Amino acid sequence: FFSILSAMQFESPLVLSAVAAACVAGVMLGLSTWRRPRPTCQYHVLRLCPGEDVKACLLRYIKAHNLNAVAVVTCVGSLQRATLRLANADRDNPNQIKTWDQRFEICSLVGTLGRGSCHLHMTIADADGQCFGGHVVDGNLVFTTAEIVLVQLHDWVFERQYDSATGFPELHPVTV
């Protein structure tokens, strides 16, 4: 505590002494001047095993733990099968999906999850190191592992609402 006070910049040593005395008096009187606020987020770490589906496992996890607003922090691992919706999908052609039955490294997984829905994108690399990515759909099966870190945002609820401009259910974040 005093090292924190000493590291702070004060106009004079007298001001430092007055601040320290006030803090000590508060502690002696049972007044807490350094209360730790309620955390606004919590991390969850999980490992998916061979054969598990990335999207299905994440949705099952957030449902089982009653998580309402989650973001993917990081993911590393490998796939034996990859299924992605490609970038040319739109309202009139929403299912431009491609599946590859081969091994890939997961280079990144990003997105949001909440209340039974998700919006996830993944970048993968093939045996030659060529990278590509897209929107995660069902059918991304783990080869060796998928090590995933999630962050739960306590003061939010992530809902999805249909957006007529895009033709897709889009994120509608709500604070609670």
Short mmCIF file of C-alpha atoms in Angstrom, two decimals:
data_model
loop_
_atom_site.label_atom_id
_atom_site.label_comp_id
_atom_site.label_asym_id
_atom_site.label_seq_id
_atom_site.Cartn_x
_atom_site.Cartn_y
_atom_site.Cartn_z
CA PHE A 1 0.00 0.00 0.00
CA PHE A 2 2.67 2.49 1.00
CA SER A 3 4.79 1.58 -2.01
CA ILE A 4 1.80 2.51 -4.20
CA LEU A 5 1.52 5.86 -2.43
CA SER A 6 5.24 6.48 -2.76
CA ALA A 7 5.14 5.77 -6.47
CA MET A 8 2.40 8.36 -6.99
CA GLN A 9 3.40 11.93 -7.82
CA PHE A 10 2.52 14.43 -5.06
CA GLU A 11 3.16 18.17 -4.83
CA SER A 12 5.05 17.85 -1.57
CA PRO A 13 6.02 15.31 1.11
CA LEU A 14 3.40 16.98 3.34
CA VAL A 15 0.62 16.00 0.94
CA LEU A 16 1.97 12.43 0.81
CA SER A 17 1.94 12.28 4.63
CA ALA A 18 -1.62 13.62 4.79
CA VAL A 19 -2.87 11.07 2.22
CA ALA A 20 -1.10 8.21 4.02
CA ALA A 21 -2.48 9.30 7.41
CA ALA A 22 -6.02 9.51 6.03
CA CYS A 23 -5.74 6.03 4.53
CA VAL A 24 -4.31 4.54 7.74
CA ALA A 25 -7.07 6.21 9.78
CA GLY A 26 -9.67 4.77 7.44
CA VAL A 27 -8.23 1.28 7.80
CA MET A 28 -8.07 1.63 11.61
CA LEU A 29 -11.72 2.73 11.70
CA GLY A 30 -12.74 -0.21 9.57
CA LEU A 31 -13.37 1.88 6.48
CA SER A 32 -12.11 0.18 3.39
CA THR A 33 -10.60 2.68 1.01
CA TRP A 34 -9.42 0.03 -1.46
CA ARG A 35 -12.48 -2.11 -2.20
CA ARG A 36 -12.16 -4.52 -5.03
CA PRO A 37 -15.03 -4.00 -7.46
CA ARG A 38 -17.13 -6.91 -8.67
CA PRO A 39 -15.35 -8.38 -11.66
CA THR A 40 -16.98 -7.46 -14.95
CA CYS A 41 -15.65 -10.55 -16.70
CA GLN A 42 -14.61 -14.10 -16.03
CA TYR A 43 -12.40 -16.40 -18.09
CA HIS A 44 -13.30 -19.95 -19.03
CA VAL A 45 -10.72 -22.40 -20.38
CA LEU A 46 -11.66 -25.59 -22.14
CA ARG A 47 -10.07 -28.27 -24.26
CA LEU A 48 -11.91 -30.07 -27.01
CA CYS A 49 -10.86 -33.64 -27.76
CA PRO A 50 -10.46 -35.54 -31.04
CA GLY A 51 -13.68 -35.85 -33.04
CA GLU A 52 -15.58 -33.10 -31.19
CA ASP A 53 -17.36 -30.40 -33.20
CA VAL A 54 -16.06 -26.91 -32.35
CA LYS A 55 -19.31 -24.96 -32.73
CA ALA A 56 -21.53 -27.58 -31.09
CA CYS A 57 -19.18 -27.90 -28.09
CA LEU A 58 -18.99 -24.14 -27.57
CA LEU A 59 -22.77 -23.76 -27.71
CA ARG A 60 -23.23 -26.71 -25.34
CA TYR A 61 -20.67 -25.20 -22.92
CA ILE A 62 -22.29 -21.76 -22.74
CA LYS A 63 -25.72 -23.34 -22.26
CA ALA A 64 -24.48 -25.67 -19.50
CA HIS A 65 -22.83 -22.75 -17.67
CA ASN A 66 -25.69 -20.28 -18.32
CA LEU A 67 -23.41 -17.76 -20.05
CA ASN A 68 -25.23 -14.87 -21.73
CA ALA A 69 -22.39 -12.87 -23.30
CA VAL A 70 -19.11 -14.49 -24.31
CA ALA A 71 -16.22 -13.59 -26.61
CA VAL A 72 -13.53 -15.96 -27.84
CA VAL A 73 -10.14 -14.81 -26.56
CA THR A 74 -7.98 -17.42 -28.28
CA CYS A 75 -7.95 -20.91 -29.75
CA VAL A 76 -5.17 -23.15 -30.96
CA GLY A 77 -5.44 -26.70 -32.16
CA SER A 78 -6.09 -28.79 -35.22
CA LEU A 79 -8.96 -30.10 -37.30
CA GLN A 80 -9.47 -33.33 -39.22
CA ARG A 81 -12.43 -31.82 -41.05
CA ALA A 82 -13.22 -28.15 -41.72
CA THR A 83 -16.55 -26.70 -42.77
CA LEU A 84 -16.81 -22.95 -43.36
CA ARG A 85 -19.34 -20.59 -44.89
CA LEU A 86 -17.40 -18.51 -47.36
CA ALA A 87 -17.27 -14.74 -47.76
CA ASN A 88 -19.55 -14.60 -50.78
CA ALA A 89 -22.65 -15.56 -48.75
CA ASP A 90 -25.41 -12.95 -48.71
CA ARG A 91 -29.17 -12.66 -48.18
CA ASP A 92 -29.97 -14.27 -51.55
CA ASN A 93 -27.28 -16.96 -51.35
CA PRO A 94 -26.69 -17.60 -47.62
CA ASN A 95 -25.20 -21.07 -47.78
CA GLN A 96 -21.95 -20.91 -49.72
CA ILE A 97 -20.44 -23.67 -47.57
CA LYS A 98 -17.31 -25.68 -48.27
CA THR A 99 -16.10 -28.81 -46.46
CA TRP A 100 -12.56 -30.22 -46.52
CA ASP A 101 -11.77 -33.69 -45.19
CA GLN A 102 -8.11 -33.15 -44.35
CA ARG A 103 -5.96 -31.92 -41.49
CA PHE A 104 -5.62 -28.24 -40.65
CA GLU A 105 -4.02 -26.12 -37.97
CA ILE A 106 -6.38 -23.65 -36.28
CA CYS A 107 -4.61 -20.29 -36.61
CA SER A 108 -7.41 -18.24 -35.06
CA LEU A 109 -10.96 -18.44 -33.84
CA VAL A 110 -12.81 -15.22 -33.05
CA GLY A 111 -16.39 -14.31 -32.33
CA THR A 112 -19.25 -13.85 -29.92
CA LEU A 113 -21.63 -16.31 -28.27
CA GLY A 114 -24.74 -15.85 -26.19
CA ARG A 115 -28.11 -17.40 -25.36
CA GLY A 116 -27.85 -20.30 -27.76
CA SER A 117 -26.42 -18.39 -30.69
CA CYS A 118 -22.99 -17.53 -31.98
CA HIS A 119 -21.07 -15.71 -34.68
CA LEU A 120 -17.66 -17.30 -35.14
CA HIS A 121 -14.94 -16.96 -37.75
CA MET A 122 -11.93 -19.25 -38.08
CA THR A 123 -8.65 -19.08 -39.95
CA ILE A 124 -7.02 -22.42 -40.74
CA ALA A 125 -3.80 -23.51 -42.45
CA ASP A 126 -3.33 -26.62 -44.58
CA ALA A 127 -0.26 -28.87 -44.82
CA ASP A 128 1.42 -26.39 -47.20
CA GLY A 129 0.85 -23.47 -44.84
CA GLN A 130 -1.83 -21.91 -47.02
CA CYS A 131 -4.33 -20.02 -44.87
CA PHE A 132 -7.98 -19.34 -45.48
CA GLY A 133 -11.00 -18.80 -43.35
CA GLY A 134 -14.67 -18.13 -43.03
CA HIS A 135 -17.77 -18.33 -40.89
CA VAL A 136 -17.82 -21.37 -38.58
CA VAL A 137 -20.75 -23.73 -39.14
CA ASP A 138 -21.34 -27.27 -37.88
CA GLY A 139 -18.81 -29.84 -39.06
CA ASN A 140 -15.43 -28.57 -37.79
CA LEU A 141 -14.06 -31.69 -36.16
CA VAL A 142 -11.04 -31.62 -33.86
CA PHE A 143 -8.03 -33.71 -34.90
CA THR A 144 -5.75 -33.63 -31.81
CA THR A 145 -6.99 -30.79 -29.62
CA ALA A 146 -8.61 -27.39 -29.53
CA GLU A 147 -7.52 -25.28 -26.57
CA ILE A 148 -9.98 -22.43 -26.15
CA VAL A 149 -10.12 -19.44 -23.81
CA LEU A 150 -13.43 -17.60 -23.50
CA VAL A 151 -14.29 -14.42 -21.62
CA GLN A 152 -17.73 -14.03 -20.06
CA LEU A 153 -18.96 -10.43 -19.86
CA HIS A 154 -21.13 -10.25 -16.72
CA ASP A 155 -22.90 -6.97 -17.47
CA TRP A 156 -24.06 -7.93 -20.96
CA VAL A 157 -26.47 -10.22 -22.78
CA PHE A 158 -25.73 -11.06 -26.40
CA GLU A 159 -28.92 -11.60 -28.37
CA ARG A 160 -29.37 -11.91 -32.12
CA GLN A 161 -32.06 -10.18 -34.14
CA TYR A 162 -32.85 -10.57 -37.80
CA ASP A 163 -31.50 -7.65 -39.82
CA SER A 164 -33.43 -7.06 -43.04
CA ALA A 165 -30.48 -5.14 -44.51
CA THR A 166 -28.13 -8.14 -44.27
CA GLY A 167 -30.57 -11.04 -44.25
CA PHE A 168 -28.89 -12.55 -41.19
CA PRO A 169 -29.47 -12.52 -37.43
CA GLU A 170 -27.05 -9.87 -36.15
CA LEU A 171 -25.69 -9.06 -32.70
CA HIS A 172 -27.97 -7.07 -30.41
CA PRO A 173 -25.99 -6.45 -27.20
CA VAL A 174 -27.94 -5.46 -24.10
CA THR A 175 -26.52 -4.25 -20.80
CA VAL A 176 -28.01 -5.64 -17.61
#
